[in-house]
Each structure stands twice: as C-alpha cells, then as structure tokens.
C-alpha cells in the first residue's frame, strides 16, 4: 500500500449520515428528518445576523460575551462554560480529552451516533448497554462499567428514542460511577421539556469533578446552520477542552445570533408550546389511523411498523408525498421512523400522507 494511511480504526467507522433533505421529483418537501425548529430562529437572532461587523477581524476566541450571557441566564459560572462549533464539537473534544486506545465508552443501545463515532476516532471501544422499553437502565449501565471505562455518554432526553431519565435516576447513575469516569449528559432537547421537571444537572456539575452537561442552539433555538453549542464542565474539564479546542471555534455569526437568541426566551417558550401541542396532535391522529406511535419528551415522535420492509415502504411513500421522515436503521431501529414535529402545514401533510398510505396498503 502506498500513500498516507489513516490510523487504525478510522476506516472502520461509518460516516455520519444526517436526515434526508430532498426527494427526487418532489418540490419543496417538508423536512421532518432532523429535529429542526419548525418556527425557525428568533427574529432577534435573524436581525443580529444582518450586522456582523468587519469580517477581517478574528472573533473573540474565548467567546466571553456568550459565556457570560449563558451564565447569567442559567445562574452558572462562566468559567465552567466551554462553547463549541455545535455541541458535537464539545462531545468530540470530550472523547479526545478522556479516551484513547484500550479505553471503553459506555452508551445505551439506541444512543446518539456521534458518541460512538467520536469514541472510535480516539481508538477507544464503545460498549453498548441494553435498554428497557427504549429507556436507559441505570443498573445495566453501571454493570457495564469496568476499570477501562472512561466516559458514559447519555442523552437526556435521548435521540432517537425520546425517553428521559428523571433526577433521581441520574443521581443514582452518577453515585454508582467511579470518580475517574466522566458522566456526559447531553441536553440537546432540554428546552423542549417543561423546565419545572427537567433534570438540568448544572448543580451536579458544580458539586462533582466528573459530570459534564451539554446544550445546543441547533434545536429549540433554531440555529442549526450556524453550529453553536456549549458544555457546562468542572473547571479541570473546561481547562482540558480549552487546550484542545480550535482557538476560534465560534465564528462571529454564531456568536452574535446566539447572544440575540438568548435575549428572546419568549421564542423558546412559544417553540416549546407549539411542540407540545402538535406532538400530542400527531400522536393522537396517527394513532387513530391504526399505526403504532410513541410520543417522546423531545420534538419528534416514533412510528413503529411490522418490520423493516414496511418501515422502508412508508418512508419512501411519505417522501413521494412530500414529507421526509428519518429512517432509523443506522440506530438499530429499522422497523421505526422518526418524525420531527413540524409547522401546522407540515404536520397536516404528514397525517394526510400516512392516511393515504394506510388506505393504499390496507395496513
Ligand atoms: C441534534 C443533537 C445534538 C446537537 O448537535 P449540534 O452539533 O449541537 O448541532 C446533540 N445531541 C443529540 C442527542 C442531538 O440529537
């Protein structure tokens, strides 16, 4: 073999495939495959994007204004906040900082794929733990921890299962972990959960040296294109990530739009209410067609079919009708489709498409 070769393991990793965004021959389909906010970004964020200043000047590499605003809004310590180019950036940096060849990373059976990809890239081994009814099991996760384990990644609520552990369960998970194992709680969908019951875990980060939680501007904040996320970390973890991260990993557009978006918490409340209303509507209406449907704690629902072939047929037929769901075979849920909650029009189109499919198939 000649030419440069990637290190061991890199070519064994499947490339990440995102939600489909187009269907051949269908004009302007409703994209309900990537859990984006159907209401878009806050008008304040859009206005901020119109004035980006002088592009010849580097952004603030420390993202200080953003970290201070996040800290003030959430009652946090700005020094423990690390911003990332999407929260994927933070998840990847955590893997790079704490995992290496011979180490193990523990995750649930239907976890967000980035955990496995980011871990494998370091040479570490992902260890998959079975769920009960698509929900993480604390005892099973703890039983999978060995002296090689360095990170436990858990999305809460999880994507694509949409299930969530409560505060007691998270506390029990943490209490059972050795001090040298980092517990990473991915809160990508946190804003969609009622703040009165969401186990935010910021206090756990402050009380323990081995808990990190991440948040993103890609979902409820509607800024996925700009790539902005953050982690709340114990100070030594923040120090490690700040050494590893790109020195200017947050660009000016992301920084300004993010700051303005934080000033519009009404947009988040409106988005949460829209989501809760239409998520319930979709579950009720789609269930009424005789399709097996599960609600979630996040901004999507799950449809379950007899088998992978039927799920694939429905995915194709919905696409042809101008509505794009997310097939879940990459997540080991090939008999299911994930459908993001959309605009009123998109939701009604999804229902109409499914109604026609049910009529046509007699299924
Ligand atoms: C969408 C999502 C993210 C967000 O990724 P970004 O890089 O911030 O866009 C993180 N974790 C989970 C579980 C997600 O579904």
mmCIF file of C-alpha atoms and ligand atoms in Angstrom:
data_model
loop_
_atom_site.group_PDB
_atom_site.id
_atom_site.type_symbol
_atom_site.label_atom_id
_atom_site.label_comp_id
_atom_site.label_asym_id
_atom_site.label_seq_id
_atom_site.Cartn_x
_atom_site.Cartn_y
_atom_site.Cartn_z
ATOM 1 C CA UNK A 1 0.000 0.000 0.000
ATOM 2 C CA UNK A 2 1.339 3.444 -0.797
ATOM 3 C CA UNK A 3 0.335 6.901 0.288
ATOM 4 C CA UNK A 4 -0.711 8.146 3.722
ATOM 5 C CA UNK A 5 -2.976 5.794 5.690
ATOM 6 C CA UNK A 6 -5.398 6.942 8.415
ATOM 7 C CA UNK A 7 -4.624 5.466 11.836
ATOM 8 C CA UNK A 8 -6.222 2.158 12.885
ATOM 9 C CA UNK A 9 -9.964 2.226 13.248
ATOM 10 C CA UNK A 10 -10.738 5.341 11.193
ATOM 11 C CA UNK A 11 -11.772 3.434 8.070
ATOM 12 C CA UNK A 12 -13.895 1.049 10.181
ATOM 13 C CA UNK A 13 -16.150 3.952 11.160
ATOM 14 C CA UNK A 14 -19.286 4.556 9.115
ATOM 15 C CA UNK A 15 -19.542 8.209 8.046
ATOM 16 C CA UNK A 16 -22.386 10.048 9.797
ATOM 17 C CA UNK A 17 -25.450 10.342 7.572
ATOM 18 C CA UNK A 18 -27.812 13.160 8.508
ATOM 19 C CA UNK A 19 -31.549 13.389 7.955
ATOM 20 C CA UNK A 20 -32.529 13.347 4.290
ATOM 21 C CA UNK A 21 -33.420 16.771 2.891
ATOM 22 C CA UNK A 22 -34.584 16.065 -0.637
ATOM 23 C CA UNK A 23 -36.669 13.574 -2.578
ATOM 24 C CA UNK A 24 -36.163 13.242 -6.309
ATOM 25 C CA UNK A 25 -39.014 14.776 -8.248
ATOM 26 C CA UNK A 26 -40.628 16.410 -5.190
ATOM 27 C CA UNK A 27 -40.518 20.181 -4.952
ATOM 28 C CA UNK A 28 -40.062 21.757 -1.502
ATOM 29 C CA UNK A 29 -40.809 18.718 0.667
ATOM 30 C CA UNK A 30 -41.429 19.116 4.397
ATOM 31 C CA UNK A 31 -38.170 18.030 6.030
ATOM 32 C CA UNK A 32 -39.159 16.291 9.257
ATOM 33 C CA UNK A 33 -35.954 14.264 9.472
ATOM 34 C CA UNK A 34 -33.557 16.403 11.504
ATOM 35 C CA UNK A 35 -35.458 17.726 14.559
ATOM 36 C CA UNK A 36 -35.058 21.333 13.473
ATOM 37 C CA UNK A 37 -37.302 24.033 14.954
ATOM 38 C CA UNK A 38 -40.262 24.467 12.547
ATOM 39 C CA UNK A 39 -40.688 28.045 13.825
ATOM 40 C CA UNK A 40 -37.105 28.813 12.835
ATOM 41 C CA UNK A 41 -34.812 31.127 14.746
ATOM 42 C CA UNK A 42 -35.892 34.089 16.860
ATOM 43 C CA UNK A 43 -36.452 37.293 14.828
ATOM 44 C CA UNK A 44 -33.888 38.866 17.161
ATOM 45 C CA UNK A 45 -31.276 36.328 16.031
ATOM 46 C CA UNK A 46 -32.156 36.932 12.382
ATOM 47 C CA UNK A 47 -31.803 40.684 12.889
ATOM 48 C CA UNK A 48 -28.402 40.192 14.565
ATOM 49 C CA UNK A 49 -27.198 38.263 11.506
ATOM 50 C CA UNK A 50 -27.699 41.361 9.357
ATOM 51 C CA UNK A 51 -24.893 43.180 11.172
ATOM 52 C CA UNK A 52 -21.801 41.038 11.509
ATOM 53 C CA UNK A 53 -19.263 43.833 11.626
ATOM 54 C CA UNK A 54 -15.855 43.715 9.968
ATOM 55 C CA UNK A 55 -15.153 40.158 8.729
ATOM 56 C CA UNK A 56 -11.407 40.797 8.542
ATOM 57 C CA UNK A 57 -11.181 40.767 12.344
ATOM 58 C CA UNK A 58 -10.899 37.473 14.285
ATOM 59 C CA UNK A 59 -13.767 36.626 16.651
ATOM 60 C CA UNK A 60 -13.264 36.541 20.429
ATOM 61 C CA UNK A 61 -11.610 33.141 20.857
ATOM 62 C CA UNK A 62 -12.861 32.918 24.437
ATOM 63 C CA UNK A 63 -16.494 33.674 23.473
ATOM 64 C CA UNK A 64 -16.646 35.712 26.683
ATOM 65 C CA UNK A 65 -19.846 37.676 25.998
ATOM 66 C CA UNK A 66 -21.681 34.490 25.090
ATOM 67 C CA UNK A 67 -20.419 32.588 28.122
ATOM 68 C CA UNK A 68 -21.354 35.477 30.413
ATOM 69 C CA UNK A 69 -24.857 35.691 28.992
ATOM 70 C CA UNK A 70 -25.346 31.921 29.276
ATOM 71 C CA UNK A 71 -24.090 32.094 32.865
ATOM 72 C CA UNK A 72 -26.416 34.975 33.797
ATOM 73 C CA UNK A 73 -29.443 33.353 32.177
ATOM 74 C CA UNK A 74 -28.925 29.981 33.855
ATOM 75 C CA UNK A 75 -27.344 31.064 37.144
ATOM 76 C CA UNK A 76 -23.990 29.494 36.235
ATOM 77 C CA UNK A 77 -20.266 30.200 36.463
ATOM 78 C CA UNK A 78 -18.966 31.493 33.088
ATOM 79 C CA UNK A 79 -15.536 29.944 33.722
ATOM 80 C CA UNK A 80 -17.074 26.470 33.589
ATOM 81 C CA UNK A 81 -18.728 27.063 30.208
ATOM 82 C CA UNK A 82 -16.950 25.962 27.033
ATOM 83 C CA UNK A 83 -18.565 26.886 23.710
ATOM 84 C CA UNK A 84 -18.343 24.643 20.684
ATOM 85 C CA UNK A 85 -18.914 24.596 16.957
ATOM 86 C CA UNK A 86 -22.182 22.765 17.611
ATOM 87 C CA UNK A 87 -22.458 20.593 20.701
ATOM 88 C CA UNK A 88 -20.955 17.811 18.568
ATOM 89 C CA UNK A 89 -17.716 19.782 18.900
ATOM 90 C CA UNK A 90 -17.902 19.534 22.715
ATOM 91 C CA UNK A 91 -18.816 15.820 22.610
ATOM 92 C CA UNK A 92 -15.896 15.154 20.262
ATOM 93 C CA UNK A 93 -13.482 17.183 22.391
ATOM 94 C CA UNK A 94 -14.561 15.251 25.495
ATOM 95 C CA UNK A 95 -13.825 11.989 23.705
ATOM 96 C CA UNK A 96 -10.454 13.305 22.536
ATOM 97 C CA UNK A 97 -9.523 14.506 26.007
ATOM 98 C CA UNK A 98 -10.593 11.465 28.031
ATOM 99 C CA UNK A 99 -10.469 8.442 25.692
ATOM 100 C CA UNK A 100 -7.667 6.602 23.961
ATOM 101 C CA UNK A 101 -6.749 3.131 22.702
ATOM 102 C CA UNK A 102 -7.725 0.442 25.215
ATOM 103 C CA UNK A 103 -10.347 2.621 26.937
ATOM 104 C CA UNK A 104 -14.074 1.967 26.931
ATOM 105 C CA UNK A 105 -17.029 4.318 26.468
ATOM 106 C CA UNK A 106 -20.423 3.158 27.761
ATOM 107 C CA UNK A 107 -23.611 4.143 25.929
ATOM 108 C CA UNK A 108 -27.224 2.976 25.652
ATOM 109 C CA UNK A 109 -28.327 0.667 22.837
ATOM 110 C CA UNK A 110 -30.048 3.382 20.805
ATOM 111 C CA UNK A 111 -27.820 6.311 21.670
ATOM 112 C CA UNK A 112 -26.979 9.315 19.506
ATOM 113 C CA UNK A 113 -24.464 8.053 16.897
ATOM 114 C CA UNK A 114 -21.893 10.766 17.491
ATOM 115 C CA UNK A 115 -20.856 9.150 20.804
ATOM 116 C CA UNK A 116 -19.683 6.011 19.031
ATOM 117 C CA UNK A 117 -18.037 7.880 16.157
ATOM 118 C CA UNK A 118 -16.196 10.324 18.425
ATOM 119 C CA UNK A 119 -15.029 7.495 20.687
ATOM 120 C CA UNK A 120 -13.847 5.204 17.902
ATOM 121 C CA UNK A 121 -11.872 8.079 16.423
ATOM 122 C CA UNK A 122 -9.720 8.036 19.562
ATOM 123 C CA UNK A 123 -9.120 4.274 19.381
ATOM 124 C CA UNK A 124 -11.457 3.586 22.339
ATOM 125 C CA UNK A 125 -14.129 0.864 22.299
ATOM 126 C CA UNK A 126 -17.820 1.729 22.544
ATOM 127 C CA UNK A 127 -19.717 -0.603 24.913
ATOM 128 C CA UNK A 128 -23.428 -0.858 24.199
ATOM 129 C CA UNK A 129 -25.906 -1.379 27.040
ATOM 130 C CA UNK A 130 -29.435 -2.739 26.538
ATOM 131 C CA UNK A 131 -32.442 -0.513 27.261
ATOM 132 C CA UNK A 132 -35.857 -1.395 28.671
ATOM 133 C CA UNK A 133 -38.718 -0.159 26.509
ATOM 134 C CA UNK A 134 -36.313 2.225 24.707
ATOM 135 C CA UNK A 135 -35.292 3.738 28.052
ATOM 136 C CA UNK A 136 -31.815 3.801 29.626
ATOM 137 C CA UNK A 137 -31.409 1.405 32.552
ATOM 138 C CA UNK A 138 -29.221 2.740 35.351
ATOM 139 C CA UNK A 139 -28.281 -0.650 36.807
ATOM 140 C CA UNK A 140 -27.373 -2.064 33.406
ATOM 141 C CA UNK A 141 -25.220 0.987 32.600
ATOM 142 C CA UNK A 142 -23.402 0.643 35.926
ATOM 143 C CA UNK A 143 -22.927 -3.093 35.406
ATOM 144 C CA UNK A 144 -21.156 -2.349 32.106
ATOM 145 C CA UNK A 145 -18.557 -0.103 33.736
ATOM 146 C CA UNK A 146 -15.119 -1.720 34.034
ATOM 147 C CA UNK A 147 -11.716 -0.398 35.025
ATOM 148 C CA UNK A 148 -11.265 0.512 31.352
ATOM 149 C CA UNK A 149 -14.348 2.775 31.263
ATOM 150 C CA UNK A 150 -13.538 6.478 30.979
ATOM 151 C CA UNK A 151 -16.817 8.060 29.767
ATOM 152 C CA UNK A 152 -20.546 7.317 29.992
ATOM 153 C CA UNK A 153 -22.459 9.276 27.333
ATOM 154 C CA UNK A 154 -26.213 9.683 27.890
ATOM 155 C CA UNK A 155 -28.578 11.990 26.031
ATOM 156 C CA UNK A 156 -31.451 13.131 28.232
ATOM 157 C CA UNK A 157 -33.923 13.106 26.544
ATOM 158 C CA UNK A 158 -32.289 10.689 24.135
ATOM 159 C CA UNK A 159 -32.327 10.887 20.350
ATOM 160 C CA UNK A 160 -33.794 8.864 18.647
ATOM 161 C CA UNK A 161 -35.767 7.136 21.432
ATOM 162 C CA UNK A 162 -37.061 10.351 23.011
ATOM 163 C CA UNK A 163 -37.027 8.866 26.520
ATOM 164 C CA UNK A 164 -35.717 10.692 29.589
ATOM 165 C CA UNK A 165 -34.363 9.713 32.999
ATOM 166 C CA UNK A 166 -35.538 11.731 35.988
ATOM 167 C CA UNK A 167 -33.328 13.460 38.512
ATOM 168 C CA UNK A 168 -33.237 10.543 40.926
ATOM 169 C CA UNK A 169 -32.164 8.123 38.222
ATOM 170 C CA UNK A 170 -29.414 10.467 37.028
ATOM 171 C CA UNK A 171 -28.203 10.942 40.599
ATOM 172 C CA UNK A 172 -28.175 7.159 41.117
ATOM 173 C CA UNK A 173 -26.225 6.685 37.890
ATOM 174 C CA UNK A 174 -23.657 9.216 38.994
ATOM 175 C CA UNK A 175 -23.430 7.805 42.515
ATOM 176 C CA UNK A 176 -22.589 4.362 41.123
ATOM 177 C CA UNK A 177 -19.721 5.564 38.907
ATOM 178 C CA UNK A 178 -16.079 5.576 39.998
ATOM 179 C CA UNK A 179 -14.626 9.105 40.396
ATOM 180 C CA UNK A 180 -12.432 8.708 37.310
ATOM 181 C CA UNK A 181 -15.363 8.034 34.959
ATOM 182 C CA UNK A 182 -16.833 11.110 33.287
ATOM 183 C CA UNK A 183 -20.642 11.215 33.037
ATOM 184 C CA UNK A 184 -21.670 13.280 29.992
ATOM 185 C CA UNK A 185 -25.326 14.311 29.981
ATOM 186 C CA UNK A 186 -26.319 15.587 26.539
ATOM 187 C CA UNK A 187 -29.195 18.051 26.880
ATOM 188 C CA UNK A 188 -29.776 18.789 23.179
ATOM 189 C CA UNK A 189 -33.561 18.642 23.717
ATOM 190 C CA UNK A 190 -33.617 20.226 27.181
ATOM 191 C CA UNK A 191 -35.578 23.291 26.055
ATOM 192 C CA UNK A 192 -38.443 21.098 24.876
ATOM 193 C CA UNK A 193 -39.005 19.683 28.369
ATOM 194 C CA UNK A 194 -41.036 21.578 30.977
ATOM 195 C CA UNK A 195 -38.349 23.454 32.960
ATOM 196 C CA UNK A 196 -40.181 22.525 36.176
ATOM 197 C CA UNK A 197 -39.311 18.855 35.679
ATOM 198 C CA UNK A 198 -36.162 18.897 33.536
ATOM 199 C CA UNK A 199 -33.155 17.432 35.397
ATOM 200 C CA UNK A 200 -30.721 20.100 34.202
ATOM 201 C CA UNK A 201 -27.807 18.725 36.272
ATOM 202 C CA UNK A 202 -25.937 22.058 36.383
ATOM 203 C CA UNK A 203 -25.736 21.632 40.159
ATOM 204 C CA UNK A 204 -24.245 18.158 39.720
ATOM 205 C CA UNK A 205 -21.531 19.683 37.516
ATOM 206 C CA UNK A 206 -20.712 22.150 40.284
ATOM 207 C CA UNK A 207 -20.761 19.525 43.041
ATOM 208 C CA UNK A 208 -18.691 16.810 41.341
ATOM 209 C CA UNK A 209 -15.483 16.608 39.319
ATOM 210 C CA UNK A 210 -16.855 14.045 36.851
ATOM 211 C CA UNK A 211 -20.150 15.384 35.416
ATOM 212 C CA UNK A 212 -20.485 17.440 32.225
ATOM 213 C CA UNK A 213 -23.684 18.543 30.540
ATOM 214 C CA UNK A 214 -24.028 19.866 27.005
ATOM 215 C CA UNK A 215 -26.570 22.119 25.303
ATOM 216 C CA UNK A 216 -27.112 23.230 21.732
ATOM 217 C CA UNK A 217 -28.507 26.146 19.729
ATOM 218 C CA UNK A 218 -29.384 23.702 16.922
ATOM 219 C CA UNK A 219 -32.783 22.516 18.153
ATOM 220 C CA UNK A 220 -35.185 24.827 20.037
ATOM 221 C CA UNK A 221 -33.030 27.887 19.271
ATOM 222 C CA UNK A 222 -33.338 27.186 15.559
ATOM 223 C CA UNK A 223 -29.704 27.973 14.712
ATOM 224 C CA UNK A 224 -28.501 24.579 13.424
ATOM 225 C CA UNK A 225 -26.835 26.081 10.342
ATOM 226 C CA UNK A 226 -24.565 28.310 12.418
ATOM 227 C CA UNK A 227 -23.136 25.474 14.571
ATOM 228 C CA UNK A 228 -23.242 26.572 18.186
ATOM 229 C CA UNK A 229 -23.324 24.531 21.368
ATOM 230 C CA UNK A 230 -21.780 24.547 24.821
ATOM 231 C CA UNK A 231 -20.797 22.391 27.711
ATOM 232 C CA UNK A 232 -21.013 23.064 31.455
ATOM 233 C CA UNK A 233 -17.932 21.466 32.973
ATOM 234 C CA UNK A 234 -15.948 21.093 36.170
ATOM 235 C CA UNK A 235 -13.032 23.573 35.948
ATOM 236 C CA UNK A 236 -10.341 20.927 35.193
ATOM 237 C CA UNK A 237 -12.503 19.550 32.363
ATOM 238 C CA UNK A 238 -13.073 23.054 30.979
ATOM 239 C CA UNK A 239 -9.304 23.576 31.130
ATOM 240 C CA UNK A 240 -8.665 20.386 29.130
ATOM 241 C CA UNK A 241 -11.271 21.292 26.485
ATOM 242 C CA UNK A 242 -9.945 24.841 26.175
ATOM 243 C CA UNK A 243 -6.476 23.463 25.377
ATOM 244 C CA UNK A 244 -7.836 21.025 22.790
ATOM 245 C CA UNK A 245 -10.464 23.125 21.017
ATOM 246 C CA UNK A 246 -9.868 25.240 17.961
ATOM 247 C CA UNK A 247 -8.755 28.681 19.151
ATOM 248 C CA UNK A 248 -11.566 30.419 17.211
ATOM 249 C CA UNK A 249 -14.131 27.612 17.154
ATOM 250 C CA UNK A 250 -17.098 30.007 17.407
ATOM 251 C CA UNK A 251 -17.488 32.314 14.421
ATOM 252 C CA UNK A 252 -18.898 35.827 14.644
ATOM 253 C CA UNK A 253 -22.240 34.955 13.045
ATOM 254 C CA UNK A 254 -22.852 32.159 15.543
ATOM 255 C CA UNK A 255 -21.738 34.361 18.435
ATOM 256 C CA UNK A 256 -23.968 37.324 17.541
ATOM 257 C CA UNK A 257 -27.019 35.261 16.641
ATOM 258 C CA UNK A 258 -26.572 33.156 19.764
ATOM 259 C CA UNK A 259 -26.404 36.231 22.002
ATOM 260 C CA UNK A 260 -29.536 37.698 20.435
ATOM 261 C CA UNK A 261 -31.377 34.372 20.610
ATOM 262 C CA UNK A 262 -30.722 34.145 24.349
ATOM 263 C CA UNK A 263 -32.468 37.521 24.721
ATOM 264 C CA UNK A 264 -35.646 36.045 23.288
ATOM 265 C CA UNK A 265 -36.747 33.406 25.779
ATOM 266 C CA UNK A 266 -40.317 34.040 24.631
ATOM 267 C CA UNK A 267 -39.355 32.358 21.363
ATOM 268 C CA UNK A 268 -38.213 29.294 23.312
ATOM 269 C CA UNK A 269 -41.476 29.218 25.276
ATOM 270 C CA UNK A 270 -43.510 29.587 22.088
ATOM 271 C CA UNK A 271 -41.471 26.822 20.459
ATOM 272 C CA UNK A 272 -41.944 24.522 23.453
ATOM 273 C CA UNK A 273 -45.708 25.137 23.465
ATOM 274 C CA UNK A 274 -46.010 24.627 19.680
ATOM 275 C CA UNK A 275 -44.071 21.399 20.016
ATOM 276 C CA UNK A 276 -46.115 20.013 22.902
ATOM 277 C CA UNK A 277 -49.398 20.829 21.184
ATOM 278 C CA UNK A 278 -48.530 19.355 17.793
ATOM 279 C CA UNK A 279 -46.637 16.381 19.209
ATOM 280 C CA UNK A 280 -49.801 15.357 21.073
ATOM 281 C CA UNK A 281 -51.932 16.048 17.999
ATOM 282 C CA UNK A 282 -49.694 13.920 15.770
ATOM 283 C CA UNK A 283 -49.665 11.035 18.234
ATOM 284 C CA UNK A 284 -53.431 11.106 18.579
ATOM 285 C CA UNK A 285 -54.200 11.485 14.865
ATOM 286 C CA UNK A 286 -51.612 8.985 13.640
ATOM 287 C CA UNK A 287 -52.641 6.522 16.341
ATOM 288 C CA UNK A 288 -56.187 6.961 15.064
ATOM 289 C CA UNK A 289 -55.076 5.561 11.709
ATOM 290 C CA UNK A 290 -54.128 2.317 13.450
ATOM 291 C CA UNK A 291 -50.388 2.992 13.248
ATOM 292 C CA UNK A 292 -48.321 2.181 16.322
ATOM 293 C CA UNK A 293 -46.974 5.529 17.502
ATOM 294 C CA UNK A 294 -44.913 6.650 20.518
ATOM 295 C CA UNK A 295 -44.707 10.117 21.943
ATOM 296 C CA UNK A 296 -41.416 11.413 23.352
ATOM 297 C CA UNK A 297 -40.010 14.063 25.685
ATOM 298 C CA UNK A 298 -38.463 15.835 22.684
ATOM 299 C CA UNK A 299 -39.510 17.404 19.361
ATOM 300 C CA UNK A 300 -40.209 14.206 17.459
ATOM 301 C CA UNK A 301 -42.381 11.106 17.624
ATOM 302 C CA UNK A 302 -41.710 7.485 16.662
ATOM 303 C CA UNK A 303 -43.796 5.368 14.316
ATOM 304 C CA UNK A 304 -43.417 1.608 14.575
ATOM 305 C CA UNK A 305 -44.208 -0.812 11.764
ATOM 306 C CA UNK A 306 -44.421 -4.577 11.389
ATOM 307 C CA UNK A 307 -40.864 -4.858 10.111
ATOM 308 C CA UNK A 308 -38.024 -3.013 8.396
ATOM 309 C CA UNK A 309 -39.514 -3.580 4.946
ATOM 310 C CA UNK A 310 -42.788 -1.923 5.873
ATOM 311 C CA UNK A 311 -40.977 0.996 7.531
ATOM 312 C CA UNK A 312 -38.906 1.463 4.362
ATOM 313 C CA UNK A 313 -42.040 1.390 2.190
ATOM 314 C CA UNK A 314 -43.726 4.012 4.364
ATOM 315 C CA UNK A 315 -40.564 6.154 4.363
ATOM 316 C CA UNK A 316 -40.481 6.077 0.563
ATOM 317 C CA UNK A 317 -44.211 6.720 0.197
ATOM 318 C CA UNK A 318 -44.132 9.645 2.617
ATOM 319 C CA UNK A 319 -41.189 11.082 0.701
ATOM 320 C CA UNK A 320 -43.081 10.820 -2.561
ATOM 321 C CA UNK A 321 -45.964 12.661 -0.864
ATOM 322 C CA UNK A 322 -43.587 15.487 0.106
ATOM 323 C CA UNK A 323 -42.894 14.649 3.758
ATOM 324 C CA UNK A 324 -39.471 13.359 4.814
ATOM 325 C CA UNK A 325 -39.247 11.264 8.000
ATOM 326 C CA UNK A 326 -36.000 9.807 9.367
ATOM 327 C CA UNK A 327 -35.331 6.118 8.832
ATOM 328 C CA UNK A 328 -33.634 4.646 11.892
ATOM 329 C CA UNK A 329 -31.767 1.592 10.607
ATOM 330 C CA UNK A 330 -28.427 3.237 11.476
ATOM 331 C CA UNK A 331 -29.688 3.286 15.064
ATOM 332 C CA UNK A 332 -30.753 -0.360 15.117
ATOM 333 C CA UNK A 333 -34.446 0.579 14.945
ATOM 334 C CA UNK A 334 -35.114 -0.406 11.360
ATOM 335 C CA UNK A 335 -38.836 -1.042 11.938
ATOM 336 C CA UNK A 336 -39.309 2.554 13.107
ATOM 337 C CA UNK A 337 -39.438 6.011 11.584
ATOM 338 C CA UNK A 338 -38.735 9.201 13.488
ATOM 339 C CA UNK A 339 -40.925 12.167 12.580
ATOM 340 C CA UNK A 340 -39.991 15.647 13.784
ATOM 341 C CA UNK A 341 -42.850 17.908 14.853
ATOM 342 C CA UNK A 342 -43.251 20.466 12.078
ATOM 343 C CA UNK A 343 -45.298 23.513 11.240
ATOM 344 C CA UNK A 344 -49.061 23.094 11.270
ATOM 345 C CA UNK A 345 -48.954 22.603 7.471
ATOM 346 C CA UNK A 346 -46.181 20.019 7.674
ATOM 347 C CA UNK A 347 -47.960 18.073 10.408
ATOM 348 C CA UNK A 348 -51.204 18.016 8.457
ATOM 349 C CA UNK A 349 -49.302 16.916 5.339
ATOM 350 C CA UNK A 350 -47.642 14.114 7.318
ATOM 351 C CA UNK A 351 -51.007 12.913 8.567
ATOM 352 C CA UNK A 352 -52.559 13.083 5.090
ATOM 353 C CA UNK A 353 -49.636 11.121 3.622
ATOM 354 C CA UNK A 354 -49.939 8.412 6.270
ATOM 355 C CA UNK A 355 -53.705 8.248 5.803
ATOM 356 C CA UNK A 356 -53.257 7.605 2.081
ATOM 357 C CA UNK A 357 -50.585 5.006 2.745
ATOM 358 C CA UNK A 358 -52.788 3.152 5.221
ATOM 359 C CA UNK A 359 -55.701 3.192 2.761
ATOM 360 C CA UNK A 360 -53.483 2.022 -0.080
ATOM 361 C CA UNK A 361 -51.744 -0.752 1.847
ATOM 362 C CA UNK A 362 -54.719 -1.813 3.891
ATOM 363 C CA UNK A 363 -52.120 -1.999 6.649
HETATM 364 C C1 LIG B 1 -29.171 17.247 17.493
HETATM 365 C C2 LIG B 1 -28.401 16.658 18.626
HETATM 366 C C3 LIG B 1 -27.246 17.279 19.088
HETATM 367 C C4 LIG B 1 -26.867 18.620 18.554
HETATM 368 O O1 LIG B 1 -25.778 18.630 17.776
HETATM 369 P P1 LIG B 1 -25.171 20.051 17.325
HETATM 370 O O2 LIG B 1 -23.790 19.671 16.993
HETATM 371 O O3 LIG B 1 -25.243 20.952 18.522
HETATM 372 O O4 LIG B 1 -25.977 20.527 16.183
HETATM 373 C C5 LIG B 1 -26.561 16.720 20.143
HETATM 374 N N1 LIG B 1 -27.015 15.597 20.734
HETATM 375 C C6 LIG B 1 -28.143 14.994 20.349
HETATM 376 C C7 LIG B 1 -28.632 13.812 21.084
HETATM 377 C C8 LIG B 1 -28.860 15.500 19.258
HETATM 378 O O5 LIG B 1 -29.963 14.888 18.845
#
